[in-house]
PDB file of C-alpha atoms and ligand atoms in Angstrom:
ATOM      1  CA  UNK A   1      38.453  20.899  65.429  1.00  0.00           C
ATOM      2  CA  UNK A   2      40.939  20.290  62.626  1.00  0.00           C
ATOM      3  CA  UNK A   3      39.001  17.187  61.498  1.00  0.00           C
ATOM      4  CA  UNK A   4      35.856  19.160  61.077  1.00  0.00           C
ATOM      5  CA  UNK A   5      37.426  21.867  58.986  1.00  0.00           C
ATOM      6  CA  UNK A   6      38.926  19.388  56.491  1.00  0.00           C
ATOM      7  CA  UNK A   7      35.432  17.836  56.284  1.00  0.00           C
ATOM      8  CA  UNK A   8      33.968  21.203  55.442  1.00  0.00           C
ATOM      9  CA  UNK A   9      36.443  21.887  52.793  1.00  0.00           C
ATOM     10  CA  UNK A  10      36.029  18.557  51.089  1.00  0.00           C
ATOM     11  CA  UNK A  11      32.383  19.235  51.100  1.00  0.00           C
ATOM     12  CA  UNK A  12      32.934  22.505  49.373  1.00  0.00           C
ATOM     13  CA  UNK A  13      35.166  20.992  46.705  1.00  0.00           C
ATOM     14  CA  UNK A  14      32.671  18.385  45.688  1.00  0.00           C
ATOM     15  CA  UNK A  15      29.937  20.917  45.728  1.00  0.00           C
ATOM     16  CA  UNK A  16      31.931  23.041  43.341  1.00  0.00           C
ATOM     17  CA  UNK A  17      32.700  20.126  41.113  1.00  0.00           C
ATOM     18  CA  UNK A  18      28.999  19.102  40.763  1.00  0.00           C
ATOM     19  CA  UNK A  19      28.003  22.770  40.302  1.00  0.00           C
ATOM     20  CA  UNK A  20      30.373  23.150  37.381  1.00  0.00           C
ATOM     21  CA  UNK A  21      29.378  19.756  35.837  1.00  0.00           C
ATOM     22  CA  UNK A  22      25.669  20.686  36.145  1.00  0.00           C
ATOM     23  CA  UNK A  23      26.375  23.915  34.195  1.00  0.00           C
ATOM     24  CA  UNK A  24      28.087  21.893  31.517  1.00  0.00           C
ATOM     25  CA  UNK A  25      25.085  19.674  30.909  1.00  0.00           C
ATOM     26  CA  UNK A  26      23.203  21.883  28.564  1.00  0.00           C
ATOM     27  CA  UNK A  27      26.362  22.189  26.363  1.00  0.00           C
ATOM     28  CA  UNK A  28      27.060  18.552  26.436  1.00  0.00           C
ATOM     29  CA  UNK A  29      23.349  17.883  25.451  1.00  0.00           C
ATOM     30  CA  UNK A  30      23.747  20.366  22.503  1.00  0.00           C
ATOM     31  CA  UNK A  31      26.826  18.563  21.401  1.00  0.00           C
ATOM     32  CA  UNK A  32      25.150  15.116  21.609  1.00  0.00           C
ATOM     33  CA  UNK A  33      22.099  16.451  19.740  1.00  0.00           C
ATOM     34  CA  UNK A  34      24.420  17.854  16.990  1.00  0.00           C
ATOM     35  CA  UNK A  35      26.124  14.500  16.565  1.00  0.00           C
ATOM     36  CA  UNK A  36      22.758  12.754  16.370  1.00  0.00           C
ATOM     37  CA  UNK A  37      21.290  15.027  13.780  1.00  0.00           C
ATOM     38  CA  UNK A  38      24.397  14.545  11.677  1.00  0.00           C
ATOM     39  CA  UNK A  39      24.168  10.769  11.791  1.00  0.00           C
ATOM     40  CA  UNK A  40      20.505  11.063  10.603  1.00  0.00           C
ATOM     41  CA  UNK A  41      21.524  13.173   7.787  1.00  0.00           C
ATOM     42  CA  UNK A  42      24.253  10.908   6.635  1.00  0.00           C
ATOM     43  CA  UNK A  43      21.947   7.832   6.897  1.00  0.00           C
ATOM     44  CA  UNK A  44      19.958   9.600   3.916  1.00  0.00           C
ATOM     45  CA  UNK A  45      16.748   7.743   3.423  1.00  0.00           C
ATOM     46  CA  UNK A  46      16.378   6.705   7.096  1.00  0.00           C
ATOM     47  CA  UNK A  47      13.570   8.051   9.203  1.00  0.00           C
ATOM     48  CA  UNK A  48      13.719  11.786   9.761  1.00  0.00           C
ATOM     49  CA  UNK A  49      10.313  12.417  11.388  1.00  0.00           C
ATOM     50  CA  UNK A  50       9.596  16.013  12.093  1.00  0.00           C
ATOM     51  CA  UNK A  51       6.756  17.262  14.208  1.00  0.00           C
ATOM     52  CA  UNK A  52       5.182  19.447  11.462  1.00  0.00           C
ATOM     53  CA  UNK A  53       5.346  16.953   8.742  1.00  0.00           C
ATOM     54  CA  UNK A  54       3.462  17.764   5.462  1.00  0.00           C
ATOM     55  CA  UNK A  55       1.009  15.236   4.242  1.00  0.00           C
ATOM     56  CA  UNK A  56       0.632  13.154   1.156  1.00  0.00           C
ATOM     57  CA  UNK A  57      -2.629  11.197   0.577  1.00  0.00           C
ATOM     58  CA  UNK A  58      -2.985   7.858  -1.120  1.00  0.00           C
ATOM     59  CA  UNK A  59      -6.385   6.492  -1.979  1.00  0.00           C
ATOM     60  CA  UNK A  60      -5.979   2.879  -1.103  1.00  0.00           C
ATOM     61  CA  UNK A  61      -3.678   1.011   1.446  1.00  0.00           C
ATOM     62  CA  UNK A  62      -1.339  -0.743  -1.024  1.00  0.00           C
ATOM     63  CA  UNK A  63      -0.092   2.646  -2.212  1.00  0.00           C
ATOM     64  CA  UNK A  64       0.808   3.759   1.210  1.00  0.00           C
ATOM     65  CA  UNK A  65       4.077   1.794   1.824  1.00  0.00           C
ATOM     66  CA  UNK A  66       5.342   2.451  -1.704  1.00  0.00           C
ATOM     67  CA  UNK A  67       4.851   6.183  -1.430  1.00  0.00           C
ATOM     68  CA  UNK A  68       6.191   6.240   2.102  1.00  0.00           C
ATOM     69  CA  UNK A  69       9.349   4.394   0.937  1.00  0.00           C
ATOM     70  CA  UNK A  70       9.760   6.493  -2.154  1.00  0.00           C
ATOM     71  CA  UNK A  71       9.676   9.803  -0.152  1.00  0.00           C
ATOM     72  CA  UNK A  72      11.987   8.413   2.620  1.00  0.00           C
ATOM     73  CA  UNK A  73       9.406   8.935   5.392  1.00  0.00           C
ATOM     74  CA  UNK A  74       9.535  12.653   4.999  1.00  0.00           C
ATOM     75  CA  UNK A  75       5.837  12.935   4.786  1.00  0.00           C
ATOM     76  CA  UNK A  76       2.899  11.801   6.665  1.00  0.00           C
ATOM     77  CA  UNK A  77       1.338   9.458   4.146  1.00  0.00           C
ATOM     78  CA  UNK A  78      -2.368   9.055   4.871  1.00  0.00           C
ATOM     79  CA  UNK A  79      -4.857   6.565   3.307  1.00  0.00           C
ATOM     80  CA  UNK A  80      -8.416   7.507   2.324  1.00  0.00           C
ATOM     81  CA  UNK A  81     -10.116   4.080   2.272  1.00  0.00           C
ATOM     82  CA  UNK A  82      -9.750   2.669   5.684  1.00  0.00           C
ATOM     83  CA  UNK A  83      -8.163  -0.889   6.062  1.00  0.00           C
ATOM     84  CA  UNK A  84     -10.925  -3.492   5.591  1.00  0.00           C
ATOM     85  CA  UNK A  85     -13.268  -1.215   3.835  1.00  0.00           C
ATOM     86  CA  UNK A  86     -14.402  -1.803   0.224  1.00  0.00           C
ATOM     87  CA  UNK A  87     -12.978   0.955  -2.096  1.00  0.00           C
ATOM     88  CA  UNK A  88     -15.890   0.469  -4.507  1.00  0.00           C
ATOM     89  CA  UNK A  89     -18.572   1.629  -2.086  1.00  0.00           C
ATOM     90  CA  UNK A  90     -16.333   4.157  -0.166  1.00  0.00           C
ATOM     91  CA  UNK A  91     -16.982   7.915   0.015  1.00  0.00           C
ATOM     92  CA  UNK A  92     -14.508  10.292   1.648  1.00  0.00           C
ATOM     93  CA  UNK A  93     -15.579  11.836   4.935  1.00  0.00           C
ATOM     94  CA  UNK A  94     -15.944  15.671   5.373  1.00  0.00           C
ATOM     95  CA  UNK A  95     -12.920  15.564   7.641  1.00  0.00           C
ATOM     96  CA  UNK A  96     -10.809  13.814   5.054  1.00  0.00           C
ATOM     97  CA  UNK A  97     -11.920  16.235   2.451  1.00  0.00           C
ATOM     98  CA  UNK A  98     -10.797  19.084   4.743  1.00  0.00           C
ATOM     99  CA  UNK A  99      -7.424  17.506   5.124  1.00  0.00           C
ATOM    100  CA  UNK A 100      -7.102  16.811   1.395  1.00  0.00           C
ATOM    101  CA  UNK A 101      -6.869  20.546   0.675  1.00  0.00           C
ATOM    102  CA  UNK A 102      -3.578  20.677   2.827  1.00  0.00           C
ATOM    103  CA  UNK A 103      -2.054  17.622   1.124  1.00  0.00           C
ATOM    104  CA  UNK A 104       1.062  18.157  -1.026  1.00  0.00           C
ATOM    105  CA  UNK A 105       0.148  15.394  -3.397  1.00  0.00           C
ATOM    106  CA  UNK A 106      -2.747  12.953  -3.800  1.00  0.00           C
ATOM    107  CA  UNK A 107      -1.934   9.529  -5.367  1.00  0.00           C
ATOM    108  CA  UNK A 108      -4.828   7.612  -6.895  1.00  0.00           C
ATOM    109  CA  UNK A 109      -5.450   4.672  -9.202  1.00  0.00           C
ATOM    110  CA  UNK A 110      -7.587   7.031 -11.166  1.00  0.00           C
ATOM    111  CA  UNK A 111     -10.127   4.186 -11.800  1.00  0.00           C
ATOM    112  CA  UNK A 112     -12.177   3.739  -8.708  1.00  0.00           C
ATOM    113  CA  UNK A 113     -15.527   5.643  -8.644  1.00  0.00           C
ATOM    114  CA  UNK A 114     -14.813   7.739  -5.569  1.00  0.00           C
ATOM    115  CA  UNK A 115     -11.293   8.713  -7.029  1.00  0.00           C
ATOM    116  CA  UNK A 116     -12.924  10.124 -10.153  1.00  0.00           C
ATOM    117  CA  UNK A 117     -15.080  12.528  -7.927  1.00  0.00           C
ATOM    118  CA  UNK A 118     -12.039  13.725  -5.914  1.00  0.00           C
ATOM    119  CA  UNK A 119     -11.363  16.624  -8.305  1.00  0.00           C
ATOM    120  CA  UNK A 120     -14.563  18.254  -7.106  1.00  0.00           C
ATOM    121  CA  UNK A 121     -13.070  18.498  -3.630  1.00  0.00           C
ATOM    122  CA  UNK A 122      -9.578  19.897  -4.559  1.00  0.00           C
ATOM    123  CA  UNK A 123      -8.891  23.376  -5.818  1.00  0.00           C
ATOM    124  CA  UNK A 124      -5.625  22.609  -7.625  1.00  0.00           C
ATOM    125  CA  UNK A 125      -6.091  19.376  -9.527  1.00  0.00           C
ATOM    126  CA  UNK A 126      -2.452  19.204 -10.563  1.00  0.00           C
ATOM    127  CA  UNK A 127      -1.789  17.730  -7.083  1.00  0.00           C
ATOM    128  CA  UNK A 128      -4.037  14.737  -7.873  1.00  0.00           C
ATOM    129  CA  UNK A 129      -1.860  12.098  -9.624  1.00  0.00           C
ATOM    130  CA  UNK A 130      -3.500   9.469 -11.720  1.00  0.00           C
ATOM    131  CA  UNK A 131      -1.195   6.277 -11.391  1.00  0.00           C
ATOM    132  CA  UNK A 132      -2.966   4.443 -14.197  1.00  0.00           C
ATOM    133  CA  UNK A 133      -1.270   6.484 -16.959  1.00  0.00           C
ATOM    134  CA  UNK A 134       0.544   4.321 -19.399  1.00  0.00           C
ATOM    135  CA  UNK A 135      -1.096   1.048 -18.303  1.00  0.00           C
ATOM    136  CA  UNK A 136      -3.072  -0.836 -20.892  1.00  0.00           C
ATOM    137  CA  UNK A 137      -6.379  -0.908 -19.111  1.00  0.00           C
ATOM    138  CA  UNK A 138      -8.927  -3.895 -19.256  1.00  0.00           C
ATOM    139  CA  UNK A 139     -12.669  -3.473 -19.615  1.00  0.00           C
ATOM    140  CA  UNK A 140     -14.528  -4.820 -16.639  1.00  0.00           C
ATOM    141  CA  UNK A 141     -17.037  -4.269 -13.936  1.00  0.00           C
ATOM    142  CA  UNK A 142     -16.029  -3.713 -10.438  1.00  0.00           C
ATOM    143  CA  UNK A 143     -19.095  -2.013  -9.338  1.00  0.00           C
ATOM    144  CA  UNK A 144     -21.255  -3.323  -6.475  1.00  0.00           C
ATOM    145  CA  UNK A 145     -24.965  -3.531  -6.526  1.00  0.00           C
ATOM    146  CA  UNK A 146     -25.303  -1.496  -3.248  1.00  0.00           C
ATOM    147  CA  UNK A 147     -23.503   1.350  -4.991  1.00  0.00           C
ATOM    148  CA  UNK A 148     -25.593   2.594  -7.819  1.00  0.00           C
ATOM    149  CA  UNK A 149     -28.230  -0.154  -8.014  1.00  0.00           C
ATOM    150  CA  UNK A 150     -26.973  -1.178 -11.519  1.00  0.00           C
ATOM    151  CA  UNK A 151     -23.800  -2.477 -12.892  1.00  0.00           C
ATOM    152  CA  UNK A 152     -21.388  -0.721 -15.246  1.00  0.00           C
ATOM    153  CA  UNK A 153     -20.600  -3.299 -17.847  1.00  0.00           C
ATOM    154  CA  UNK A 154     -18.704  -0.665 -19.838  1.00  0.00           C
ATOM    155  CA  UNK A 155     -16.415   0.349 -17.074  1.00  0.00           C
ATOM    156  CA  UNK A 156     -12.732  -0.319 -16.594  1.00  0.00           C
ATOM    157  CA  UNK A 157     -11.408  -2.945 -14.209  1.00  0.00           C
ATOM    158  CA  UNK A 158      -9.497  -0.866 -11.534  1.00  0.00           C
ATOM    159  CA  UNK A 159      -7.309  -3.489  -9.935  1.00  0.00           C
ATOM    160  CA  UNK A 160      -4.072  -2.392 -11.505  1.00  0.00           C
ATOM    161  CA  UNK A 161      -2.066  -2.600  -8.337  1.00  0.00           C
ATOM    162  CA  UNK A 162      -2.090  -6.341  -7.974  1.00  0.00           C
ATOM    163  CA  UNK A 163       0.125  -6.924 -10.977  1.00  0.00           C
ATOM    164  CA  UNK A 164       4.002  -6.377 -10.525  1.00  0.00           C
ATOM    165  CA  UNK A 165       4.143  -5.129 -14.062  1.00  0.00           C
ATOM    166  CA  UNK A 166       1.420  -2.557 -13.698  1.00  0.00           C
ATOM    167  CA  UNK A 167       2.962  -1.648 -10.292  1.00  0.00           C
ATOM    168  CA  UNK A 168       6.310  -0.732 -12.033  1.00  0.00           C
ATOM    169  CA  UNK A 169       4.403   1.787 -14.257  1.00  0.00           C
ATOM    170  CA  UNK A 170       2.568   3.100 -11.206  1.00  0.00           C
ATOM    171  CA  UNK A 171       5.810   3.652  -9.272  1.00  0.00           C
ATOM    172  CA  UNK A 172       7.320   5.350 -12.280  1.00  0.00           C
ATOM    173  CA  UNK A 173       4.195   7.684 -12.200  1.00  0.00           C
ATOM    174  CA  UNK A 174       4.935   8.381  -8.660  1.00  0.00           C
ATOM    175  CA  UNK A 175       8.480   9.173  -9.482  1.00  0.00           C
ATOM    176  CA  UNK A 176       7.558  11.743 -12.304  1.00  0.00           C
ATOM    177  CA  UNK A 177       5.217  13.486  -9.829  1.00  0.00           C
ATOM    178  CA  UNK A 178       8.036  13.646  -7.232  1.00  0.00           C
ATOM    179  CA  UNK A 179      10.427  14.996  -9.781  1.00  0.00           C
ATOM    180  CA  UNK A 180       8.019  17.686 -10.638  1.00  0.00           C
ATOM    181  CA  UNK A 181       7.327  18.718  -7.035  1.00  0.00           C
ATOM    182  CA  UNK A 182      10.775  17.863  -5.420  1.00  0.00           C
ATOM    183  CA  UNK A 183      13.239  18.001  -8.213  1.00  0.00           C
ATOM    184  CA  UNK A 184      16.138  18.510  -5.631  1.00  0.00           C
ATOM    185  CA  UNK A 185      15.442  15.427  -3.523  1.00  0.00           C
ATOM    186  CA  UNK A 186      17.696  13.014  -5.194  1.00  0.00           C
ATOM    187  CA  UNK A 187      17.256  10.592  -2.326  1.00  0.00           C
ATOM    188  CA  UNK A 188      13.610  10.001  -3.484  1.00  0.00           C
ATOM    189  CA  UNK A 189      14.788   9.006  -6.926  1.00  0.00           C
ATOM    190  CA  UNK A 190      17.322   6.489  -5.462  1.00  0.00           C
ATOM    191  CA  UNK A 191      14.593   5.160  -3.430  1.00  0.00           C
ATOM    192  CA  UNK A 192      12.387   4.759  -6.420  1.00  0.00           C
ATOM    193  CA  UNK A 193      15.078   2.747  -8.256  1.00  0.00           C
ATOM    194  CA  UNK A 194      15.331   0.238  -5.329  1.00  0.00           C
ATOM    195  CA  UNK A 195      11.557  -0.178  -5.450  1.00  0.00           C
ATOM    196  CA  UNK A 196      11.618  -0.693  -9.205  1.00  0.00           C
ATOM    197  CA  UNK A 197      14.566  -3.229  -8.868  1.00  0.00           C
ATOM    198  CA  UNK A 198      12.477  -5.165  -6.277  1.00  0.00           C
ATOM    199  CA  UNK A 199       9.384  -5.048  -8.423  1.00  0.00           C
ATOM    200  CA  UNK A 200      11.329  -6.271 -11.484  1.00  0.00           C
ATOM    201  CA  UNK A 201      12.541  -9.291  -9.381  1.00  0.00           C
ATOM    202  CA  UNK A 202       8.938  -9.935  -8.221  1.00  0.00           C
ATOM    203  CA  UNK A 203       7.753  -9.702 -11.839  1.00  0.00           C
ATOM    204  CA  UNK A 204      10.349 -12.302 -12.889  1.00  0.00           C
ATOM    205  CA  UNK A 205       9.470 -14.570 -10.022  1.00  0.00           C
ATOM    206  CA  UNK A 206       5.827 -14.521 -10.868  1.00  0.00           C
ATOM    207  CA  UNK A 207       6.477 -15.219 -14.533  1.00  0.00           C
ATOM    208  CA  UNK A 208       8.686 -18.101 -13.812  1.00  0.00           C
ATOM    209  CA  UNK A 209       6.611 -19.657 -10.995  1.00  0.00           C
ATOM    210  CA  UNK A 210       3.339 -19.467 -12.943  1.00  0.00           C
ATOM    211  CA  UNK A 211       5.024 -20.866 -16.199  1.00  0.00           C
ATOM    212  CA  UNK A 212       6.798 -23.665 -14.362  1.00  0.00           C
ATOM    213  CA  UNK A 213       3.616 -24.806 -12.672  1.00  0.00           C
ATOM    214  CA  UNK A 214       1.495 -25.033 -15.790  1.00  0.00           C
ATOM    215  CA  UNK A 215      -1.262 -23.198 -13.957  1.00  0.00           C
ATOM    216  CA  UNK A 216      -3.949 -22.059 -16.282  1.00  0.00           C
ATOM    217  CA  UNK A 217      -6.394 -20.262 -14.134  1.00  0.00           C
ATOM    218  CA  UNK A 218      -7.121 -18.602 -10.811  1.00  0.00           C
ATOM    219  CA  UNK A 219     -10.595 -18.608  -9.281  1.00  0.00           C
ATOM    220  CA  UNK A 220     -11.646 -15.658  -7.108  1.00  0.00           C
ATOM    221  CA  UNK A 221     -14.833 -14.225  -5.783  1.00  0.00           C
ATOM    222  CA  UNK A 222     -14.201 -10.500  -6.670  1.00  0.00           C
ATOM    223  CA  UNK A 223     -12.026  -9.822  -9.789  1.00  0.00           C
ATOM    224  CA  UNK A 224      -9.026  -8.439  -7.866  1.00  0.00           C
ATOM    225  CA  UNK A 225      -6.441 -10.193 -10.022  1.00  0.00           C
ATOM    226  CA  UNK A 226      -7.502  -9.206 -13.571  1.00  0.00           C
ATOM    227  CA  UNK A 227      -4.175  -7.465 -14.458  1.00  0.00           C
ATOM    228  CA  UNK A 228      -1.989 -10.182 -12.790  1.00  0.00           C
ATOM    229  CA  UNK A 229      -3.927 -12.892 -14.795  1.00  0.00           C
ATOM    230  CA  UNK A 230      -3.489 -11.037 -18.020  1.00  0.00           C
ATOM    231  CA  UNK A 231       0.185 -10.171 -17.446  1.00  0.00           C
ATOM    232  CA  UNK A 232       1.050 -13.850 -16.820  1.00  0.00           C
ATOM    233  CA  UNK A 233      -1.258 -15.416 -19.265  1.00  0.00           C
ATOM    234  CA  UNK A 234      -3.633 -17.188 -16.938  1.00  0.00           C
ATOM    235  CA  UNK A 235      -7.456 -16.977 -16.828  1.00  0.00           C
ATOM    236  CA  UNK A 236      -9.283 -15.299 -13.889  1.00  0.00           C
ATOM    237  CA  UNK A 237     -12.521 -17.081 -13.192  1.00  0.00           C
ATOM    238  CA  UNK A 238     -14.636 -14.628 -11.218  1.00  0.00           C
ATOM    239  CA  UNK A 239     -17.577 -15.791  -9.144  1.00  0.00           C
ATOM    240  CA  UNK A 240     -19.079 -12.401  -8.641  1.00  0.00           C
ATOM    241  CA  UNK A 241     -20.969 -11.394 -11.816  1.00  0.00           C
ATOM    242  CA  UNK A 242     -20.807  -7.654 -12.441  1.00  0.00           C
ATOM    243  CA  UNK A 243     -20.789  -6.947  -8.735  1.00  0.00           C
ATOM    244  CA  UNK A 244     -23.587  -9.362  -8.022  1.00  0.00           C
ATOM    245  CA  UNK A 245     -23.903 -12.897  -6.678  1.00  0.00           C
ATOM    246  CA  UNK A 246     -24.187 -15.413  -9.568  1.00  0.00           C
ATOM    247  CA  UNK A 247     -27.473 -16.704 -10.664  1.00  0.00           C
ATOM    248  CA  UNK A 248     -28.124 -20.485 -10.425  1.00  0.00           C
ATOM    249  CA  UNK A 249     -27.434 -20.747 -14.159  1.00  0.00           C
ATOM    250  CA  UNK A 250     -24.114 -18.806 -13.782  1.00  0.00           C
ATOM    251  CA  UNK A 251     -23.199 -21.038 -10.886  1.00  0.00           C
ATOM    252  CA  UNK A 252     -23.475 -24.226 -13.001  1.00  0.00           C
ATOM    253  CA  UNK A 253     -21.394 -22.521 -15.736  1.00  0.00           C
ATOM    254  CA  UNK A 254     -18.758 -21.487 -13.189  1.00  0.00           C
ATOM    255  CA  UNK A 255     -18.539 -24.980 -11.706  1.00  0.00           C
ATOM    256  CA  UNK A 256     -18.039 -26.424 -15.034  1.00  0.00           C
ATOM    257  CA  UNK A 257     -15.289 -24.047 -15.942  1.00  0.00           C
ATOM    258  CA  UNK A 258     -13.523 -24.580 -12.632  1.00  0.00           C
ATOM    259  CA  UNK A 259     -13.537 -28.309 -13.290  1.00  0.00           C
ATOM    260  CA  UNK A 260     -12.136 -27.830 -16.749  1.00  0.00           C
ATOM    261  CA  UNK A 261      -9.323 -25.571 -15.534  1.00  0.00           C
ATOM    262  CA  UNK A 262      -8.377 -27.852 -12.662  1.00  0.00           C
ATOM    263  CA  UNK A 263      -9.248 -25.301 -10.000  1.00  0.00           C
ATOM    264  CA  UNK A 264      -8.207 -26.463  -6.475  1.00  0.00           C
ATOM    265  CA  UNK A 265      -8.215 -23.073  -4.586  1.00  0.00           C
ATOM    266  CA  UNK A 266     -10.806 -20.424  -4.507  1.00  0.00           C
ATOM    267  CA  UNK A 267      -9.673 -16.908  -3.223  1.00  0.00           C
ATOM    268  CA  UNK A 268     -11.914 -14.355  -1.622  1.00  0.00           C
ATOM    269  CA  UNK A 269     -11.460 -11.070   0.095  1.00  0.00           C
ATOM    270  CA  UNK A 270     -12.954 -10.317   3.607  1.00  0.00           C
ATOM    271  CA  UNK A 271     -14.595  -7.238   2.175  1.00  0.00           C
ATOM    272  CA  UNK A 272     -17.032  -9.240   0.154  1.00  0.00           C
ATOM    273  CA  UNK A 273     -19.590 -11.587   1.574  1.00  0.00           C
ATOM    274  CA  UNK A 274     -19.469 -14.783  -0.273  1.00  0.00           C
ATOM    275  CA  UNK A 275     -22.705 -16.664   0.065  1.00  0.00           C
ATOM    276  CA  UNK A 276     -22.074 -18.989  -2.760  1.00  0.00           C
ATOM    277  CA  UNK A 277     -18.412 -19.707  -1.974  1.00  0.00           C
ATOM    278  CA  UNK A 278     -18.725 -22.823   0.105  1.00  0.00           C
ATOM    279  CA  UNK A 279     -21.221 -24.541  -2.140  1.00  0.00           C
ATOM    280  CA  UNK A 280     -18.859 -24.057  -5.106  1.00  0.00           C
ATOM    281  CA  UNK A 281     -15.922 -25.182  -3.129  1.00  0.00           C
ATOM    282  CA  UNK A 282     -17.584 -28.288  -2.073  1.00  0.00           C
ATOM    283  CA  UNK A 283     -18.905 -28.995  -5.488  1.00  0.00           C
ATOM    284  CA  UNK A 284     -15.346 -28.880  -7.059  1.00  0.00           C
ATOM    285  CA  UNK A 285     -13.562 -30.096  -3.908  1.00  0.00           C
ATOM    286  CA  UNK A 286     -11.501 -26.809  -3.652  1.00  0.00           C
ATOM    287  CA  UNK A 287      -9.805 -25.151  -0.664  1.00  0.00           C
ATOM    288  CA  UNK A 288     -11.074 -21.648   0.245  1.00  0.00           C
ATOM    289  CA  UNK A 289      -8.349 -19.071   0.769  1.00  0.00           C
ATOM    290  CA  UNK A 290      -8.711 -15.613   2.055  1.00  0.00           C
ATOM    291  CA  UNK A 291      -6.626 -13.117   0.302  1.00  0.00           C
ATOM    292  CA  UNK A 292      -6.072  -9.291   0.776  1.00  0.00           C
ATOM    293  CA  UNK A 293      -5.465  -7.428  -2.534  1.00  0.00           C
ATOM    294  CA  UNK A 294      -5.850  -4.288  -0.539  1.00  0.00           C
ATOM    295  CA  UNK A 295      -2.860  -5.167   1.876  1.00  0.00           C
ATOM    296  CA  UNK A 296      -0.356  -2.454   2.731  1.00  0.00           C
ATOM    297  CA  UNK A 297       2.293  -4.987   1.967  1.00  0.00           C
ATOM    298  CA  UNK A 298       1.182  -5.637  -1.600  1.00  0.00           C
ATOM    299  CA  UNK A 299       4.415  -7.200  -2.648  1.00  0.00           C
ATOM    300  CA  UNK A 300       4.070  -9.909  -0.018  1.00  0.00           C
ATOM    301  CA  UNK A 301       0.557 -10.404  -0.927  1.00  0.00           C
ATOM    302  CA  UNK A 302       1.152 -10.932  -4.638  1.00  0.00           C
ATOM    303  CA  UNK A 303       4.156 -13.350  -3.788  1.00  0.00           C
ATOM    304  CA  UNK A 304       1.702 -15.381  -1.545  1.00  0.00           C
ATOM    305  CA  UNK A 305      -1.151 -15.595  -4.084  1.00  0.00           C
ATOM    306  CA  UNK A 306       1.277 -16.513  -6.944  1.00  0.00           C
ATOM    307  CA  UNK A 307       2.934 -19.221  -4.786  1.00  0.00           C
ATOM    308  CA  UNK A 308      -0.539 -20.696  -3.860  1.00  0.00           C
ATOM    309  CA  UNK A 309      -1.702 -20.791  -7.484  1.00  0.00           C
ATOM    310  CA  UNK A 310       1.670 -22.220  -8.632  1.00  0.00           C
ATOM    311  CA  UNK A 311       1.682 -25.057  -6.160  1.00  0.00           C
ATOM    312  CA  UNK A 312       0.895 -28.488  -7.403  1.00  0.00           C
ATOM    313  CA  UNK A 313      -2.684 -29.358  -6.721  1.00  0.00           C
ATOM    314  CA  UNK A 314      -1.889 -32.556  -4.702  1.00  0.00           C
TER     315      UNK A 314
HETATM  316 ZN1   ZN B   1     -12.468  -4.314  -6.418  1.00  0.00          ZN
END
């Protein structure tokens, strides 16, 4: 009898203990949550994803990571031209246009055909930021025959984002837009300085590697490295002629030029179908290398291409 009584009491005690503990759980969770939030705040530019994040649009993939890093992951940074698509023949979908009206800012190179028509779709054009401001632009044709049926020989070459030097100017333009819209967010400006530091190192590296190698030219199907070539004093030999395949005569001239300049590698982007590529490569005994100037990690891509063109040809 006595044994049973003690057992019952013990049982009661443990029941009360767990009951009280269970009541404490929400309080403990709140405390833990408070500590976690504080840690995130102190970490500054670390991820602070919210469920109702505001959006910023960029037109092409290489701008996404830069804008995301500059704004410390505070926004949902969306890309208009999908990965693997050609920006020259791209048109925004009606869904994207609808989303554009909610975007805080829209960053564009300001030079690609579809970007120029974006103003039609946005009510307040001050949200549309042209990142080419301050860059010395190069005449060129980056149009494609399937786009308008004719080439724009008086156009501007839009591929500014593949040169570290032009990229620095573009990031400064991103910064000034952020200063206008979010003047209190000093963490953005610290973040921008870190990006600029990195790009300045990349710029130095590119200059040194190319100069040390004695490389005089880069051969590529589509003229994606026009500004890189200009900034580091090499020649870009483009196979595509004003958005079209080269004629047999142009092909002969190209092969001659490639031989003179000692071309051993030919670059091409997966977006463009290179019918004539293998015949040229065979003719000059060059290696075909796929590159991706529309990569989200544009810094790694530039570094890779510069290393390849700076390698000795043997
Ligand atoms: Zn292009």
